[in-house]
Amino acid sequence: MAVREIITPQNAILRKKANKVTNFADPKLQTLIEDMVETMHDAGGVGLAAPQVAITQRVIVIELPDDEESKEEYGENAGVLFVVINPEIVKASEEMVEGVEACLSIPGYFGKVDRHVAVTVQGQDRNGKEIRIKSRDWLARVFQHEIDHLNGVLYIDHAKEVWKASEMEQGETDEVADENTVSETTDGNTPSS
Ligand code: NI
């Protein structure tokens, strides 16, 4: 396993539509998944999409934190590793919710983004088996953020407002800086993905 470099929008790969994975027997796919998990952990993020490590394949990994506070917030999803290949949103709630997001590819920035409160994601697991995941709240937000990455879309494209962490009030900066790599709760902490 290895930590890979996370690319920024200066690298055009981040804007490419990623390709469907078809060969699950390719050992490179398993290495990619392992490396993505390690890279996500190393960066303190809660999600990562393959284009962020310059691989144009439809692979995402998500893991919400599992400290006590997060367990209260995320319930059974806290600390669960989701690896989804070729993920697709097959159902989305009409209800939208605003939240603050950050992205490991756009360090130092935050933005307010409307997302569906709940989405059902269909795809394959790392061995190619069909899976279907129902998600809501923060997990649903991270799924939407990561699946956007597979289409070359960044949260700043549809954010209602984007700001630099350094432009925030000192108090706010402390709050977000402390928590942006840890968890999001209803009072507005912001993980990166
Ligand atoms: Ni991101």
PDB file of C-alpha atoms in Angstrom, residues 46-174:
ATOM      1  CA  VAL A  46     -13.790  11.048   4.724  1.00  0.00           C
ATOM      2  CA  GLY A  47     -13.940  10.199   1.041  1.00  0.00           C
ATOM      3  CA  LEU A  48     -11.807   9.971  -2.070  1.00  0.00           C
ATOM      4  CA  ALA A  49     -12.469   9.380  -5.757  1.00  0.00           C
ATOM      5  CA  ALA A  50      -9.906   7.801  -8.103  1.00  0.00           C
ATOM      6  CA  PRO A  51      -9.549  10.926 -10.311  1.00  0.00           C
ATOM      7  CA  GLN A  52      -8.187  12.705  -7.230  1.00  0.00           C
ATOM      8  CA  VAL A  53      -5.158  10.411  -7.426  1.00  0.00           C
ATOM      9  CA  ALA A  54      -5.003  10.914 -11.202  1.00  0.00           C
ATOM     10  CA  ILE A  55      -6.691   7.626 -12.127  1.00  0.00           C
ATOM     11  CA  THR A  56      -9.652   8.064 -14.465  1.00  0.00           C
ATOM     12  CA  GLN A  57     -11.656   5.110 -13.240  1.00  0.00           C
ATOM     13  CA  ARG A  58     -15.009   5.011 -11.511  1.00  0.00           C
ATOM     14  CA  VAL A  59     -13.866   4.048  -8.016  1.00  0.00           C
ATOM     15  CA  ILE A  60     -14.746   5.779  -4.750  1.00  0.00           C
ATOM     16  CA  VAL A  61     -13.951   5.094  -1.115  1.00  0.00           C
ATOM     17  CA  ILE A  62     -15.762   6.621   1.866  1.00  0.00           C
ATOM     18  CA  GLU A  63     -15.208   6.238   5.581  1.00  0.00           C
ATOM     19  CA  LEU A  64     -16.875   8.429   8.164  1.00  0.00           C
ATOM     20  CA  PRO A  65     -15.049   8.746  11.488  1.00  0.00           C
ATOM     21  CA  ASP A  66     -15.993   6.512  14.393  1.00  0.00           C
ATOM     22  CA  ASP A  67     -15.187   8.489  17.512  1.00  0.00           C
ATOM     23  CA  GLU A  68     -17.925   8.740  20.124  1.00  0.00           C
ATOM     24  CA  GLU A  69     -19.383  11.973  18.765  1.00  0.00           C
ATOM     25  CA  SER A  70     -19.439  10.617  15.228  1.00  0.00           C
ATOM     26  CA  LYS A  71     -21.134   7.432  16.342  1.00  0.00           C
ATOM     27  CA  GLU A  72     -23.952   9.534  17.733  1.00  0.00           C
ATOM     28  CA  GLU A  73     -24.129  11.501  14.521  1.00  0.00           C
ATOM     29  CA  TYR A  74     -23.675   8.772  11.924  1.00  0.00           C
ATOM     30  CA  GLY A  75     -24.974   5.757  13.805  1.00  0.00           C
ATOM     31  CA  GLU A  76     -24.172   2.459  12.136  1.00  0.00           C
ATOM     32  CA  ASN A  77     -22.318   4.197   9.282  1.00  0.00           C
ATOM     33  CA  ALA A  78     -19.578   5.560  11.559  1.00  0.00           C
ATOM     34  CA  GLY A  79     -16.255   3.916  10.788  1.00  0.00           C
ATOM     35  CA  VAL A  80     -17.642   1.744   7.989  1.00  0.00           C
ATOM     36  CA  LEU A  81     -15.487   1.620   4.873  1.00  0.00           C
ATOM     37  CA  PHE A  82     -17.517   1.893   1.674  1.00  0.00           C
ATOM     38  CA  VAL A  83     -15.722   0.904  -1.507  1.00  0.00           C
ATOM     39  CA  VAL A  84     -17.959   1.374  -4.523  1.00  0.00           C
ATOM     40  CA  ILE A  85     -17.008   0.716  -8.116  1.00  0.00           C
ATOM     41  CA  ASN A  86     -19.076   2.260 -10.921  1.00  0.00           C
ATOM     42  CA  PRO A  87     -21.385   3.981  -8.410  1.00  0.00           C
ATOM     43  CA  GLU A  88     -24.599   5.488  -9.686  1.00  0.00           C
ATOM     44  CA  ILE A  89     -27.310   7.403  -7.911  1.00  0.00           C
ATOM     45  CA  VAL A  90     -30.476   5.503  -8.744  1.00  0.00           C
ATOM     46  CA  LYS A  91     -32.802   7.312  -6.352  1.00  0.00           C
ATOM     47  CA  ALA A  92     -32.602  10.752  -4.771  1.00  0.00           C
ATOM     48  CA  SER A  93     -34.889  12.491  -2.309  1.00  0.00           C
ATOM     49  CA  GLU A  94     -36.666  15.582  -3.483  1.00  0.00           C
ATOM     50  CA  GLU A  95     -35.716  17.174  -0.218  1.00  0.00           C
ATOM     51  CA  MET A  96     -32.458  19.089  -0.350  1.00  0.00           C
ATOM     52  CA  VAL A  97     -30.244  20.276   2.475  1.00  0.00           C
ATOM     53  CA  GLU A  98     -27.530  22.892   2.622  1.00  0.00           C
ATOM     54  CA  GLY A  99     -24.169  21.974   4.119  1.00  0.00           C
ATOM     55  CA  VAL A 100     -20.567  23.105   4.213  1.00  0.00           C
ATOM     56  CA  GLU A 101     -18.140  21.003   2.170  1.00  0.00           C
ATOM     57  CA  ALA A 102     -14.430  20.866   1.620  1.00  0.00           C
ATOM     58  CA  CYS A 103     -12.389  18.837  -0.849  1.00  0.00           C
ATOM     59  CA  LEU A 104      -8.953  17.278  -0.487  1.00  0.00           C
ATOM     60  CA  SER A 105      -8.208  18.499  -4.020  1.00  0.00           C
ATOM     61  CA  ILE A 106      -9.010  22.095  -3.093  1.00  0.00           C
ATOM     62  CA  PRO A 107      -7.219  22.544   0.232  1.00  0.00           C
ATOM     63  CA  GLY A 108      -7.963  25.584   2.355  1.00  0.00           C
ATOM     64  CA  TYR A 109     -11.408  26.313   0.913  1.00  0.00           C
ATOM     65  CA  PHE A 110     -14.959  25.654   2.018  1.00  0.00           C
ATOM     66  CA  GLY A 111     -18.285  26.052   0.312  1.00  0.00           C
ATOM     67  CA  LYS A 112     -21.989  25.870   0.922  1.00  0.00           C
ATOM     68  CA  VAL A 113     -23.638  23.252  -1.245  1.00  0.00           C
ATOM     69  CA  ASP A 114     -27.207  22.010  -1.560  1.00  0.00           C
ATOM     70  CA  ARG A 115     -27.445  18.230  -1.753  1.00  0.00           C
ATOM     71  CA  HIS A 116     -30.194  15.644  -1.711  1.00  0.00           C
ATOM     72  CA  VAL A 117     -30.920  14.592   1.857  1.00  0.00           C
ATOM     73  CA  ALA A 118     -31.000  10.930   0.830  1.00  0.00           C
ATOM     74  CA  VAL A 119     -29.653   8.969  -2.117  1.00  0.00           C
ATOM     75  CA  THR A 120     -29.600   5.310  -3.089  1.00  0.00           C
ATOM     76  CA  VAL A 121     -26.352   4.298  -4.717  1.00  0.00           C
ATOM     77  CA  GLN A 122     -25.970   1.253  -6.905  1.00  0.00           C
ATOM     78  CA  GLY A 123     -22.657  -0.134  -8.040  1.00  0.00           C
ATOM     79  CA  GLN A 124     -20.263  -2.983  -7.478  1.00  0.00           C
ATOM     80  CA  ASP A 125     -18.039  -3.979  -4.618  1.00  0.00           C
ATOM     81  CA  ARG A 126     -14.312  -4.527  -5.080  1.00  0.00           C
ATOM     82  CA  ASN A 127     -14.939  -8.031  -6.425  1.00  0.00           C
ATOM     83  CA  GLY A 128     -17.560  -6.972  -8.919  1.00  0.00           C
ATOM     84  CA  LYS A 129     -20.595  -8.039  -6.924  1.00  0.00           C
ATOM     85  CA  GLU A 130     -23.634  -5.795  -7.339  1.00  0.00           C
ATOM     86  CA  ILE A 131     -24.363  -3.647  -4.304  1.00  0.00           C
ATOM     87  CA  ARG A 132     -26.996  -1.103  -3.386  1.00  0.00           C
ATOM     88  CA  ILE A 133     -26.543   1.345  -0.530  1.00  0.00           C
ATOM     89  CA  LYS A 134     -29.200   3.565   0.971  1.00  0.00           C
ATOM     90  CA  SER A 135     -27.705   6.692   2.475  1.00  0.00           C
ATOM     91  CA  ARG A 136     -28.903   9.876   4.043  1.00  0.00           C
ATOM     92  CA  ASP A 137     -27.561  12.997   5.706  1.00  0.00           C
ATOM     93  CA  TRP A 138     -23.780  13.288   5.777  1.00  0.00           C
ATOM     94  CA  LEU A 139     -23.126   9.911   4.136  1.00  0.00           C
ATOM     95  CA  ALA A 140     -25.471  10.864   1.284  1.00  0.00           C
ATOM     96  CA  ARG A 141     -23.625  14.165   0.913  1.00  0.00           C
ATOM     97  CA  VAL A 142     -20.266  12.429   0.652  1.00  0.00           C
ATOM     98  CA  PHE A 143     -21.632   9.981  -1.934  1.00  0.00           C
ATOM     99  CA  GLN A 144     -22.890  12.888  -4.039  1.00  0.00           C
ATOM    100  CA  HIS A 145     -19.562  14.717  -3.694  1.00  0.00           C
ATOM    101  CA  GLU A 146     -17.509  11.642  -4.688  1.00  0.00           C
ATOM    102  CA  ILE A 147     -19.742  10.624  -7.589  1.00  0.00           C
ATOM    103  CA  ASP A 148     -19.452  14.196  -8.895  1.00  0.00           C
ATOM    104  CA  HIS A 149     -15.669  13.689  -8.972  1.00  0.00           C
ATOM    105  CA  LEU A 150     -16.151  10.749 -11.353  1.00  0.00           C
ATOM    106  CA  ASN A 151     -17.832  13.136 -13.765  1.00  0.00           C
ATOM    107  CA  GLY A 152     -15.166  15.815 -13.471  1.00  0.00           C
ATOM    108  CA  VAL A 153     -17.435  17.935 -11.288  1.00  0.00           C
ATOM    109  CA  LEU A 154     -16.141  19.722  -8.178  1.00  0.00           C
ATOM    110  CA  TYR A 155     -18.246  21.084  -5.323  1.00  0.00           C
ATOM    111  CA  ILE A 156     -17.146  24.616  -6.208  1.00  0.00           C
ATOM    112  CA  ASP A 157     -19.096  24.227  -9.479  1.00  0.00           C
ATOM    113  CA  HIS A 158     -22.401  24.255  -7.684  1.00  0.00           C
ATOM    114  CA  ALA A 159     -21.576  25.864  -4.375  1.00  0.00           C
ATOM    115  CA  LYS A 160     -23.729  28.816  -3.409  1.00  0.00           C
ATOM    116  CA  GLU A 161     -20.783  30.379  -1.679  1.00  0.00           C
ATOM    117  CA  VAL A 162     -17.070  29.531  -1.483  1.00  0.00           C
ATOM    118  CA  TRP A 163     -14.590  30.992   0.938  1.00  0.00           C
ATOM    119  CA  LYS A 164     -11.000  30.607   1.966  1.00  0.00           C
ATOM    120  CA  ALA A 165     -10.370  29.211   5.416  1.00  0.00           C
ATOM    121  CA  SER A 166      -7.978  32.115   5.992  1.00  0.00           C
ATOM    122  CA  GLU A 167     -10.744  34.638   5.271  1.00  0.00           C
ATOM    123  CA  MET A 168     -12.944  33.346   8.038  1.00  0.00           C
ATOM    124  CA  GLU A 169     -13.317  34.976  11.394  1.00  0.00           C
ATOM    125  CA  GLN A 170     -10.712  33.668  13.819  1.00  0.00           C
ATOM    126  CA  GLY A 171     -13.321  31.888  15.931  1.00  0.00           C
ATOM    127  CA  GLU A 172     -14.854  30.169  12.920  1.00  0.00           C
ATOM    128  CA  THR A 173     -11.447  29.208  11.562  1.00  0.00           C
ATOM    129  CA  ASP A 174     -10.577  27.482  14.805  1.00  0.00           C
TER     130      ASP A 174
END
